[in-house]
Amino acid sequence: MGNGVLIFGATSRIAEFVARRFAEEGKALTLVARSREKLDVLEGDLTARGASAVSTFQVDLGDVSQVEKFLNEQQNFEDDIETVVIAHGFLPDQEAIQNNWDEVASAYEVNLLTPLLIATRVATWFEKQGRGTLAVITSVAGDRGRKSNYVYGAAKGGLSLYLQGIRNRFGKTPIRIIDIRPGFVDTPMTAHLKKGPLFASAESVGDGIVRAIHSGKDIVYLPWFWRFILMIIKLIPEQIFKRLSL
Ligand SMILES: NC(=O)c1ccc[n+]([C@@H]2O[C@H](COP(=O)([O-])OP(=O)(O)OC[C@H]3O[C@@H](n4cnc5c(N)ncnc54)[C@H](OP(=O)(O)O)[C@@H]3O)[C@@H](O)[C@H]2O)c1
C-alpha cells in the first residue's frame, strides 16, 4: 500500500484545506469532484504547495451510476491509497423540498448513497491491505432530527451509523474509520445563512480533520465544543424536544 490520499468532493471548501495540509506533507493526492474547472485550479495550487503528485477525476458525486463506474475503473487505487476522505455534500432548503420526493431522493443520492457506495468499496480495499484510514464528513445535524433540516440530518445520521458498523467490523485491526461531525462552517454551502459566533472557518475545520486522521480518532466534533452542545441536545426528552424550534 502506498501513502496516497484520495479525496471525494475535493472542491469543497473544507476539503480544499485538508488537501493543502496533505500537499504540504508531500503526499500524492487523487482528487475527485464534478467540476473540471475547479479540479484544474486545485491541481495547480496543490502542486505548488508541495504535493508529490496530483491526479484529478471528474465524476458527478450526486450520481450513483457514475460513482460506481469510476470505482470499477480504478481497481489499482487500492495499491496506492492509504487515506480516503469523503467530503461532498449538499444542504437542501428543508421547507422547499420536504414535500417533493424527487428533490428528497436527489439530496439522498449525494449526501448518503454515493458516500455509502464509496465507503463500502474502500472497506474492501482496506480489508485486503489490512490497513488504511477512511475519514468521512458527516454533520452534527445527524445527531438529532429537527424540523429545520431533517432531510439533510437523516442522511448524515444514516451515514454515521453505517460508519459505526464498518468501524466495529474492523475494530480489532489497524483500519481506522473516522466520523467527522462539524457544526456551522463558513463555506459556500452555508453562504445563505446569517453568520454568528458558532461559525468556524473552513481552514480550522480542515486542520482538525487532518489532525483527526493523524491521531486515528473515531468520532470528532469540530470545533470540539459541539460534542457538549450535542450531548445536551440529545439529553432533552422527546416530549419536550418535539415542541422546540431549534
Ligand atoms: N459548511 C457547513 O456548515 C457544514 C457543516 C457540517 C457538515 N458539512 C459537510 O462538510 C462537507 C463539505 O462541505 P462544505 O461546507 O465544504 O461545502 P462546499 O464548499 O459547498 O462543498 C460541497 C462539495 O460537495 C459537492 N457537491 C454539492 N452538491 C453536489 C451535487 N448535487 N452533486 C455532486 N457534488 C456536489 C460540491 O461540488 P462543487 O464544488 O462542484 O459545487 C463540493 O465539492 C459536506 O459533506 C457538508 O455536508 C458542512
PDB file of C-alpha atoms and ligand atoms in Angstrom:
ATOM      1  CA  MET A   1       0.000   0.000   0.000  1.00  0.00           C
ATOM      2  CA  GLY A   2       1.310   3.478  -0.920  1.00  0.00           C
ATOM      3  CA  ASN A   3       0.845   6.655   1.091  1.00  0.00           C
ATOM      4  CA  GLY A   4      -1.581   8.446  -1.217  1.00  0.00           C
ATOM      5  CA  VAL A   5      -4.637  10.443  -0.194  1.00  0.00           C
ATOM      6  CA  LEU A   6      -7.861  10.111  -2.193  1.00  0.00           C
ATOM      7  CA  ILE A   7     -10.435  12.892  -1.691  1.00  0.00           C
ATOM      8  CA  PHE A   8     -14.029  12.700  -2.926  1.00  0.00           C
ATOM      9  CA  GLY A   9     -15.651  16.137  -3.125  1.00  0.00           C
ATOM     10  CA  ALA A  10     -12.176  17.674  -3.281  1.00  0.00           C
ATOM     11  CA  THR A  11     -13.604  21.011  -4.457  1.00  0.00           C
ATOM     12  CA  SER A  12     -15.431  21.506  -1.146  1.00  0.00           C
ATOM     13  CA  ARG A  13     -14.043  24.479   0.766  1.00  0.00           C
ATOM     14  CA  ILE A  14     -13.297  22.302   3.804  1.00  0.00           C
ATOM     15  CA  ALA A  15     -11.668  19.589   1.663  1.00  0.00           C
ATOM     16  CA  GLU A  16      -9.505  22.190  -0.024  1.00  0.00           C
ATOM     17  CA  PHE A  17      -7.801  22.909   3.319  1.00  0.00           C
ATOM     18  CA  VAL A  18      -7.454  19.173   4.045  1.00  0.00           C
ATOM     19  CA  ALA A  19      -5.762  18.758   0.650  1.00  0.00           C
ATOM     20  CA  ARG A  20      -3.457  21.733   1.305  1.00  0.00           C
ATOM     21  CA  ARG A  21      -2.171  20.230   4.539  1.00  0.00           C
ATOM     22  CA  PHE A  22      -1.508  16.875   2.876  1.00  0.00           C
ATOM     23  CA  ALA A  23       0.180  18.656  -0.056  1.00  0.00           C
ATOM     24  CA  GLU A  24       2.474  20.416   2.434  1.00  0.00           C
ATOM     25  CA  GLU A  25       3.376  16.960   3.786  1.00  0.00           C
ATOM     26  CA  GLY A  26       4.404  15.955   0.256  1.00  0.00           C
ATOM     27  CA  LYS A  27       1.663  13.356  -0.201  1.00  0.00           C
ATOM     28  CA  ALA A  28       0.399  12.120  -3.566  1.00  0.00           C
ATOM     29  CA  LEU A  29      -3.169  13.374  -3.959  1.00  0.00           C
ATOM     30  CA  THR A  30      -6.024  11.990  -6.012  1.00  0.00           C
ATOM     31  CA  LEU A  31      -8.929  14.406  -6.285  1.00  0.00           C
ATOM     32  CA  VAL A  32     -12.457  13.532  -7.370  1.00  0.00           C
ATOM     33  CA  ALA A  33     -15.218  16.115  -7.941  1.00  0.00           C
ATOM     34  CA  ARG A  34     -17.810  17.127 -10.524  1.00  0.00           C
ATOM     35  CA  SER A  35     -16.211  20.373 -11.755  1.00  0.00           C
ATOM     36  CA  ARG A  36     -13.311  20.016 -14.204  1.00  0.00           C
ATOM     37  CA  GLU A  37     -12.584  23.741 -13.958  1.00  0.00           C
ATOM     38  CA  LYS A  38     -12.253  23.706 -10.159  1.00  0.00           C
ATOM     39  CA  LEU A  39     -10.176  20.496 -10.252  1.00  0.00           C
ATOM     40  CA  ASP A  40      -7.703  22.118 -12.648  1.00  0.00           C
ATOM     41  CA  VAL A  41      -7.265  25.120 -10.344  1.00  0.00           C
ATOM     42  CA  LEU A  42      -6.755  22.832  -7.332  1.00  0.00           C
ATOM     43  CA  GLU A  43      -4.220  20.696  -9.183  1.00  0.00           C
ATOM     44  CA  GLY A  44      -2.006  23.737  -9.871  1.00  0.00           C
ATOM     45  CA  ASP A  45      -2.344  25.064  -6.336  1.00  0.00           C
ATOM     46  CA  LEU A  46      -1.608  21.751  -4.588  1.00  0.00           C
ATOM     47  CA  THR A  47       1.370  21.002  -6.821  1.00  0.00           C
ATOM     48  CA  ALA A  48       2.800  24.424  -5.928  1.00  0.00           C
ATOM     49  CA  ARG A  49       2.224  23.651  -2.222  1.00  0.00           C
ATOM     50  CA  GLY A  50       4.397  20.531  -2.362  1.00  0.00           C
ATOM     51  CA  ALA A  51       2.203  17.546  -3.307  1.00  0.00           C
ATOM     52  CA  SER A  52       4.415  14.806  -4.770  1.00  0.00           C
ATOM     53  CA  ALA A  53       1.725  14.122  -7.405  1.00  0.00           C
ATOM     54  CA  VAL A  54      -1.811  15.301  -8.106  1.00  0.00           C
ATOM     55  CA  SER A  55      -4.306  13.326 -10.222  1.00  0.00           C
ATOM     56  CA  THR A  56      -7.821  14.553 -10.852  1.00  0.00           C
ATOM     57  CA  PHE A  57     -11.010  12.784 -11.927  1.00  0.00           C
ATOM     58  CA  GLN A  58     -14.224  14.481 -12.963  1.00  0.00           C
ATOM     59  CA  VAL A  59     -17.121  12.435 -11.575  1.00  0.00           C
ATOM     60  CA  ASP A  60     -20.634  13.584 -10.643  1.00  0.00           C
ATOM     61  CA  LEU A  61     -20.781  12.576  -6.978  1.00  0.00           C
ATOM     62  CA  GLY A  62     -24.527  13.086  -7.000  1.00  0.00           C
ATOM     63  CA  ASP A  63     -24.968  10.178  -9.416  1.00  0.00           C
ATOM     64  CA  VAL A  64     -24.607   6.617  -8.068  1.00  0.00           C
ATOM     65  CA  SER A  65     -24.059   5.058 -11.511  1.00  0.00           C
ATOM     66  CA  GLN A  66     -21.191   7.464 -12.341  1.00  0.00           C
ATOM     67  CA  VAL A  67     -19.528   6.810  -8.980  1.00  0.00           C
ATOM     68  CA  GLU A  68     -19.885   3.046  -9.414  1.00  0.00           C
ATOM     69  CA  LYS A  69     -18.395   3.208 -12.916  1.00  0.00           C
ATOM     70  CA  PHE A  70     -15.488   5.292 -11.623  1.00  0.00           C
ATOM     71  CA  LEU A  71     -14.768   2.885  -8.744  1.00  0.00           C
ATOM     72  CA  ASN A  72     -14.898  -0.098 -11.113  1.00  0.00           C
ATOM     73  CA  GLU A  73     -12.443   1.552 -13.483  1.00  0.00           C
ATOM     74  CA  GLN A  74      -9.921   2.395 -10.740  1.00  0.00           C
ATOM     75  CA  GLN A  75      -9.133  -1.085  -9.471  1.00  0.00           C
ATOM     76  CA  ASN A  76      -5.459  -0.212  -8.936  1.00  0.00           C
ATOM     77  CA  PHE A  77      -6.267   2.548  -6.402  1.00  0.00           C
ATOM     78  CA  GLU A  78      -6.172   0.080  -3.589  1.00  0.00           C
ATOM     79  CA  ASP A  79      -2.421  -0.364  -4.009  1.00  0.00           C
ATOM     80  CA  ASP A  80      -1.626   3.349  -3.737  1.00  0.00           C
ATOM     81  CA  ILE A  81      -4.092   4.827  -1.293  1.00  0.00           C
ATOM     82  CA  GLU A  82      -3.598   4.942   2.459  1.00  0.00           C
ATOM     83  CA  THR A  83      -6.175   7.616   3.338  1.00  0.00           C
ATOM     84  CA  VAL A  84      -9.598   8.273   1.833  1.00  0.00           C
ATOM     85  CA  VAL A  85     -11.653  11.382   2.642  1.00  0.00           C
ATOM     86  CA  ILE A  86     -15.312  11.707   1.648  1.00  0.00           C
ATOM     87  CA  ALA A  87     -16.271  15.380   1.704  1.00  0.00           C
ATOM     88  CA  HIS A  88     -19.046  16.007  -0.819  1.00  0.00           C
ATOM     89  CA  GLY A  89     -22.445  17.038   0.438  1.00  0.00           C
ATOM     90  CA  PHE A  90     -25.317  19.416  -0.115  1.00  0.00           C
ATOM     91  CA  LEU A  91     -27.561  21.273   2.332  1.00  0.00           C
ATOM     92  CA  PRO A  92     -31.043  21.441   0.796  1.00  0.00           C
ATOM     93  CA  ASP A  93     -33.660  24.031   1.713  1.00  0.00           C
ATOM     94  CA  GLN A  94     -35.758  21.881   4.059  1.00  0.00           C
ATOM     95  CA  GLU A  95     -39.091  23.655   3.616  1.00  0.00           C
ATOM     96  CA  ALA A  96     -38.694  23.896  -0.140  1.00  0.00           C
ATOM     97  CA  ILE A  97     -38.079  20.168  -0.635  1.00  0.00           C
ATOM     98  CA  GLN A  98     -39.832  18.342   2.219  1.00  0.00           C
ATOM     99  CA  ASN A  99     -42.968  17.618   0.171  1.00  0.00           C
ATOM    100  CA  ASN A 100     -41.144  16.875  -3.076  1.00  0.00           C
ATOM    101  CA  TRP A 101     -39.955  13.276  -3.239  1.00  0.00           C
ATOM    102  CA  ASP A 102     -37.732  13.765  -6.313  1.00  0.00           C
ATOM    103  CA  GLU A 103     -35.808  16.514  -4.529  1.00  0.00           C
ATOM    104  CA  VAL A 104     -35.546  14.444  -1.347  1.00  0.00           C
ATOM    105  CA  ALA A 105     -34.268  11.453  -3.347  1.00  0.00           C
ATOM    106  CA  SER A 106     -31.622  13.515  -5.112  1.00  0.00           C
ATOM    107  CA  ALA A 107     -30.488  15.001  -1.772  1.00  0.00           C
ATOM    108  CA  TYR A 108     -30.072  11.410  -0.528  1.00  0.00           C
ATOM    109  CA  GLU A 109     -28.110  10.413  -3.603  1.00  0.00           C
ATOM    110  CA  VAL A 110     -25.381  12.990  -2.941  1.00  0.00           C
ATOM    111  CA  ASN A 111     -25.487  13.034   0.884  1.00  0.00           C
ATOM    112  CA  LEU A 112     -25.981   9.340   1.602  1.00  0.00           C
ATOM    113  CA  LEU A 113     -25.969   6.882  -1.311  1.00  0.00           C
ATOM    114  CA  THR A 114     -22.708   7.805  -3.022  1.00  0.00           C
ATOM    115  CA  PRO A 115     -20.834   8.137   0.310  1.00  0.00           C
ATOM    116  CA  LEU A 116     -22.141   4.661   1.295  1.00  0.00           C
ATOM    117  CA  LEU A 117     -21.099   3.199  -2.037  1.00  0.00           C
ATOM    118  CA  ILE A 118     -17.599   4.676  -1.718  1.00  0.00           C
ATOM    119  CA  ALA A 119     -17.269   3.595   1.937  1.00  0.00           C
ATOM    120  CA  THR A 120     -18.339   0.060   1.025  1.00  0.00           C
ATOM    121  CA  ARG A 121     -15.725  -0.194  -1.714  1.00  0.00           C
ATOM    122  CA  VAL A 122     -12.982   1.390   0.397  1.00  0.00           C
ATOM    123  CA  ALA A 123     -13.729  -1.095   3.182  1.00  0.00           C
ATOM    124  CA  THR A 124     -12.991  -3.991   0.805  1.00  0.00           C
ATOM    125  CA  TRP A 125      -9.686  -2.370  -0.303  1.00  0.00           C
ATOM    126  CA  PHE A 126      -8.604  -1.779   3.279  1.00  0.00           C
ATOM    127  CA  GLU A 127      -9.669  -5.268   4.371  1.00  0.00           C
ATOM    128  CA  LYS A 128      -7.414  -6.747   1.686  1.00  0.00           C
ATOM    129  CA  GLN A 129      -4.494  -4.493   2.709  1.00  0.00           C
ATOM    130  CA  GLY A 130      -5.059  -4.880   6.447  1.00  0.00           C
ATOM    131  CA  ARG A 131      -4.779  -1.117   6.992  1.00  0.00           C
ATOM    132  CA  GLY A 132      -5.937   2.306   5.827  1.00  0.00           C
ATOM    133  CA  THR A 133      -7.894   5.312   7.107  1.00  0.00           C
ATOM    134  CA  LEU A 134     -11.316   6.434   5.927  1.00  0.00           C
ATOM    135  CA  ALA A 135     -12.475   9.873   7.125  1.00  0.00           C
ATOM    136  CA  VAL A 136     -15.998  10.979   6.239  1.00  0.00           C
ATOM    137  CA  ILE A 137     -17.513  14.422   6.827  1.00  0.00           C
ATOM    138  CA  THR A 138     -20.971  13.879   8.309  1.00  0.00           C
ATOM    139  CA  SER A 139     -22.513  16.608  10.498  1.00  0.00           C
ATOM    140  CA  VAL A 140     -23.844  17.471  13.940  1.00  0.00           C
ATOM    141  CA  ALA A 141     -27.180  17.626  12.077  1.00  0.00           C
ATOM    142  CA  GLY A 142     -27.120  13.802  12.088  1.00  0.00           C
ATOM    143  CA  ASP A 143     -27.250  13.599  15.890  1.00  0.00           C
ATOM    144  CA  ARG A 144     -30.915  14.521  16.339  1.00  0.00           C
ATOM    145  CA  GLY A 145     -33.792  15.074  13.901  1.00  0.00           C
ATOM    146  CA  ARG A 146     -35.063  18.652  13.714  1.00  0.00           C
ATOM    147  CA  LYS A 147     -37.768  20.267  11.596  1.00  0.00           C
ATOM    148  CA  SER A 148     -35.302  22.772  10.149  1.00  0.00           C
ATOM    149  CA  ASN A 149     -33.065  20.185   8.442  1.00  0.00           C
ATOM    150  CA  TYR A 150     -34.255  16.582   8.808  1.00  0.00           C
ATOM    151  CA  VAL A 151     -33.791  15.649   5.141  1.00  0.00           C
ATOM    152  CA  TYR A 152     -30.099  16.549   5.401  1.00  0.00           C
ATOM    153  CA  GLY A 153     -29.810  15.389   9.032  1.00  0.00           C
ATOM    154  CA  ALA A 154     -31.223  11.917   8.379  1.00  0.00           C
ATOM    155  CA  ALA A 155     -28.747  11.398   5.514  1.00  0.00           C
ATOM    156  CA  LYS A 156     -25.826  12.414   7.726  1.00  0.00           C
ATOM    157  CA  GLY A 157     -27.117  10.389  10.700  1.00  0.00           C
ATOM    158  CA  GLY A 158     -27.566   7.318   8.482  1.00  0.00           C
ATOM    159  CA  LEU A 159     -24.045   7.779   7.186  1.00  0.00           C
ATOM    160  CA  SER A 160     -22.703   7.990  10.761  1.00  0.00           C
ATOM    161  CA  LEU A 161     -24.438   4.713  11.685  1.00  0.00           C
ATOM    162  CA  TYR A 162     -23.048   2.983   8.618  1.00  0.00           C
ATOM    163  CA  LEU A 163     -19.543   4.178   9.509  1.00  0.00           C
ATOM    164  CA  GLN A 164     -20.052   2.948  13.066  1.00  0.00           C
ATOM    165  CA  GLY A 165     -20.846  -0.503  11.673  1.00  0.00           C
ATOM    166  CA  ILE A 166     -17.735  -0.558   9.474  1.00  0.00           C
ATOM    167  CA  ARG A 167     -15.650   0.662  12.445  1.00  0.00           C
ATOM    168  CA  ASN A 168     -16.967  -2.200  14.547  1.00  0.00           C
ATOM    169  CA  ARG A 169     -16.231  -4.666  11.701  1.00  0.00           C
ATOM    170  CA  PHE A 170     -12.582  -3.515  11.705  1.00  0.00           C
ATOM    171  CA  GLY A 171     -12.360  -2.741  15.422  1.00  0.00           C
ATOM    172  CA  LYS A 172      -9.562  -5.257  16.082  1.00  0.00           C
ATOM    173  CA  THR A 173      -7.456  -4.197  13.076  1.00  0.00           C
ATOM    174  CA  PRO A 174      -5.295  -1.128  12.279  1.00  0.00           C
ATOM    175  CA  ILE A 175      -8.030   0.100   9.873  1.00  0.00           C
ATOM    176  CA  ARG A 176      -9.439   3.451  11.046  1.00  0.00           C
ATOM    177  CA  ILE A 177     -12.921   4.750  10.263  1.00  0.00           C
ATOM    178  CA  ILE A 178     -13.286   8.402  11.303  1.00  0.00           C
ATOM    179  CA  ASP A 179     -16.624  10.222  11.513  1.00  0.00           C
ATOM    180  CA  ILE A 180     -16.049  13.979  11.272  1.00  0.00           C
ATOM    181  CA  ARG A 181     -19.002  15.980  12.627  1.00  0.00           C
ATOM    182  CA  PRO A 182     -18.640  19.713  12.032  1.00  0.00           C
ATOM    183  CA  GLY A 183     -21.065  22.309  13.359  1.00  0.00           C
ATOM    184  CA  PHE A 184     -21.593  25.507  11.344  1.00  0.00           C
ATOM    185  CA  VAL A 185     -18.706  26.195   8.954  1.00  0.00           C
ATOM    186  CA  ASP A 186     -18.321  29.282   6.776  1.00  0.00           C
ATOM    187  CA  THR A 187     -18.270  27.755   3.266  1.00  0.00           C
ATOM    188  CA  PRO A 188     -20.268  28.131   0.021  1.00  0.00           C
ATOM    189  CA  MET A 189     -22.748  25.575   1.438  1.00  0.00           C
ATOM    190  CA  THR A 190     -23.749  27.990   4.206  1.00  0.00           C
ATOM    191  CA  ALA A 191     -23.315  31.228   2.227  1.00  0.00           C
ATOM    192  CA  HIS A 192     -27.056  31.963   2.534  1.00  0.00           C
ATOM    193  CA  LEU A 193     -27.078  31.655   6.360  1.00  0.00           C
ATOM    194  CA  LYS A 194     -26.576  34.565   8.744  1.00  0.00           C
ATOM    195  CA  LYS A 195     -23.158  34.139  10.394  1.00  0.00           C
ATOM    196  CA  GLY A 196     -22.833  34.076  14.192  1.00  0.00           C
ATOM    197  CA  PRO A 197     -20.256  33.207  16.872  1.00  0.00           C
ATOM    198  CA  LEU A 198     -20.811  29.455  16.414  1.00  0.00           C
ATOM    199  CA  PHE A 199     -19.460  29.562  12.849  1.00  0.00           C
ATOM    200  CA  ALA A 200     -15.967  28.116  12.351  1.00  0.00           C
ATOM    201  CA  SER A 201     -13.639  28.760   9.430  1.00  0.00           C
ATOM    202  CA  ALA A 202     -13.147  26.104   6.763  1.00  0.00           C
ATOM    203  CA  GLU A 203      -9.411  26.286   7.443  1.00  0.00           C
ATOM    204  CA  SER A 204      -9.742  25.425  11.156  1.00  0.00           C
ATOM    205  CA  VAL A 205     -12.089  22.540  10.341  1.00  0.00           C
ATOM    206  CA  GLY A 206      -9.763  21.303   7.580  1.00  0.00           C
ATOM    207  CA  ASP A 207      -6.857  21.364  10.038  1.00  0.00           C
ATOM    208  CA  GLY A 208      -8.968  19.500  12.594  1.00  0.00           C
ATOM    209  CA  ILE A 209      -9.727  16.790  10.044  1.00  0.00           C
ATOM    210  CA  VAL A 210      -6.039  16.263   9.250  1.00  0.00           C
ATOM    211  CA  ARG A 211      -5.251  16.107  12.994  1.00  0.00           C
ATOM    212  CA  ALA A 212      -8.016  13.519  13.456  1.00  0.00           C
ATOM    213  CA  ILE A 213      -6.604  11.432  10.595  1.00  0.00           C
ATOM    214  CA  HIS A 214      -3.107  11.545  12.098  1.00  0.00           C
ATOM    215  CA  SER A 215      -4.360  10.592  15.553  1.00  0.00           C
ATOM    216  CA  GLY A 216      -6.796   7.925  14.315  1.00  0.00           C
ATOM    217  CA  LYS A 217      -9.785   9.084  16.385  1.00  0.00           C
ATOM    218  CA  ASP A 218     -13.240   7.522  15.898  1.00  0.00           C
ATOM    219  CA  ILE A 219     -15.745  10.390  16.128  1.00  0.00           C
ATOM    220  CA  VAL A 220     -14.596  14.000  16.032  1.00  0.00           C
ATOM    221  CA  TYR A 221     -16.760  17.075  16.604  1.00  0.00           C
ATOM    222  CA  LEU A 222     -15.338  20.234  15.005  1.00  0.00           C
ATOM    223  CA  PRO A 223     -14.859  22.587  16.718  1.00  0.00           C
ATOM    224  CA  TRP A 224     -14.642  20.446  19.880  1.00  0.00           C
ATOM    225  CA  PHE A 225     -17.395  22.297  21.799  1.00  0.00           C
ATOM    226  CA  TRP A 226     -20.115  20.790  19.547  1.00  0.00           C
ATOM    227  CA  ARG A 227     -19.644  17.490  21.383  1.00  0.00           C
ATOM    228  CA  PHE A 228     -21.003  19.154  24.550  1.00  0.00           C
ATOM    229  CA  ILE A 229     -23.737  21.085  22.749  1.00  0.00           C
ATOM    230  CA  LEU A 230     -24.979  17.865  21.149  1.00  0.00           C
ATOM    231  CA  MET A 231     -24.644  15.974  24.426  1.00  0.00           C
ATOM    232  CA  ILE A 232     -27.113  18.431  25.976  1.00  0.00           C
ATOM    233  CA  ILE A 233     -29.400  18.453  22.919  1.00  0.00           C
ATOM    234  CA  LYS A 234     -29.558  14.639  22.986  1.00  0.00           C
ATOM    235  CA  LEU A 235     -30.473  14.654  26.687  1.00  0.00           C
ATOM    236  CA  ILE A 236     -33.664  16.687  26.127  1.00  0.00           C
ATOM    237  CA  PRO A 237     -36.653  14.317  26.434  1.00  0.00           C
ATOM    238  CA  GLU A 238     -38.500  13.824  23.135  1.00  0.00           C
ATOM    239  CA  GLN A 239     -41.799  15.051  24.693  1.00  0.00           C
ATOM    240  CA  ILE A 240     -40.132  18.453  25.212  1.00  0.00           C
ATOM    241  CA  PHE A 241     -37.849  18.389  22.166  1.00  0.00           C
ATOM    242  CA  LYS A 242     -40.708  17.914  19.711  1.00  0.00           C
ATOM    243  CA  ARG A 243     -42.172  21.298  20.764  1.00  0.00           C
ATOM    244  CA  LEU A 244     -38.902  23.246  20.397  1.00  0.00           C
ATOM    245  CA  SER A 245     -37.764  25.320  17.417  1.00  0.00           C
ATOM    246  CA  LEU A 246     -34.029  24.715  17.322  1.00  0.00           C
TER     247      LEU A 246
HETATM  248  N1  LIG B   1     -20.468  24.094   5.908  1.00  0.00           N
HETATM  249  C1  LIG B   1     -21.038  23.572   6.993  1.00  0.00           C
HETATM  250  O1  LIG B   1     -21.582  24.289   7.867  1.00  0.00           O
HETATM  251  C2  LIG B   1     -21.019  22.083   7.209  1.00  0.00           C
HETATM  252  C3  LIG B   1     -21.406  21.595   8.473  1.00  0.00           C
HETATM  253  C4  LIG B   1     -21.402  20.223   8.687  1.00  0.00           C
HETATM  254  C5  LIG B   1     -21.030  19.364   7.667  1.00  0.00           C
HETATM  255  N2  LIG B   1     -20.665  19.868   6.451  1.00  0.00           N
HETATM  256  C6  LIG B   1     -20.296  18.924   5.412  1.00  0.00           C
HETATM  257  O2  LIG B   1     -18.981  19.233   5.001  1.00  0.00           O
HETATM  258  C7  LIG B   1     -18.778  18.712   3.686  1.00  0.00           C
HETATM  259  C8  LIG B   1     -18.087  19.763   2.845  1.00  0.00           C
HETATM  260  O3  LIG B   1     -18.974  20.867   2.621  1.00  0.00           O
HETATM  261  P1  LIG B   1     -18.502  22.387   2.563  1.00  0.00           P
HETATM  262  O4  LIG B   1     -19.067  23.061   3.745  1.00  0.00           O
HETATM  263  O5  LIG B   1     -17.041  22.430   2.324  1.00  0.00           O
HETATM  264  O6  LIG B   1     -19.329  22.929   1.331  1.00  0.00           O
HETATM  265  P2  LIG B   1     -18.943  23.286  -0.182  1.00  0.00           P
HETATM  266  O7  LIG B   1     -17.713  24.100  -0.252  1.00  0.00           O
HETATM  267  O8  LIG B   1     -20.207  23.819  -0.766  1.00  0.00           O
HETATM  268  O9  LIG B   1     -18.621  21.850  -0.830  1.00  0.00           O
HETATM  269  C9  LIG B   1     -19.585  20.918  -1.176  1.00  0.00           C
HETATM  270  C10 LIG B   1     -18.952  19.841  -2.041  1.00  0.00           C
HETATM  271  O10 LIG B   1     -19.948  18.914  -2.453  1.00  0.00           O
HETATM  272  C11 LIG B   1     -20.079  18.961  -3.876  1.00  0.00           C
HETATM  273  N3  LIG B   1     -21.496  18.882  -4.242  1.00  0.00           N
HETATM  274  C12 LIG B   1     -22.516  19.612  -3.720  1.00  0.00           C
HETATM  275  N4  LIG B   1     -23.687  19.249  -4.289  1.00  0.00           N
HETATM  276  C13 LIG B   1     -23.385  18.294  -5.185  1.00  0.00           C
HETATM  277  C14 LIG B   1     -24.167  17.533  -6.086  1.00  0.00           C
HETATM  278  N5  LIG B   1     -25.504  17.675  -6.173  1.00  0.00           N
HETATM  279  N6  LIG B   1     -23.554  16.633  -6.859  1.00  0.00           N
HETATM  280  C15 LIG B   1     -22.218  16.457  -6.772  1.00  0.00           C
HETATM  281  N7  LIG B   1     -21.409  17.130  -5.939  1.00  0.00           N
HETATM  282  C16 LIG B   1     -21.989  18.051  -5.152  1.00  0.00           C
HETATM  283  C17 LIG B   1     -19.511  20.306  -4.284  1.00  0.00           C
HETATM  284  O11 LIG B   1     -19.141  20.298  -5.643  1.00  0.00           O
HETATM  285  P3  LIG B   1     -18.940  21.713  -6.421  1.00  0.00           P
HETATM  286  O12 LIG B   1     -17.665  22.305  -5.903  1.00  0.00           O
HETATM  287  O13 LIG B   1     -18.863  21.316  -7.849  1.00  0.00           O
HETATM  288  O14 LIG B   1     -20.138  22.563  -6.099  1.00  0.00           O
HETATM  289  C18 LIG B   1     -18.347  20.398  -3.324  1.00  0.00           C
HETATM  290  O15 LIG B   1     -17.290  19.559  -3.723  1.00  0.00           O
HETATM  291  C19 LIG B   1     -20.175  18.309   3.177  1.00  0.00           C
HETATM  292  O16 LIG B   1     -20.308  16.904   3.317  1.00  0.00           O
HETATM  293  C20 LIG B   1     -21.105  19.010   4.128  1.00  0.00           C
HETATM  294  O17 LIG B   1     -22.353  18.336   4.231  1.00  0.00           O
HETATM  295  C21 LIG B   1     -20.636  21.205   6.204  1.00  0.00           C
END
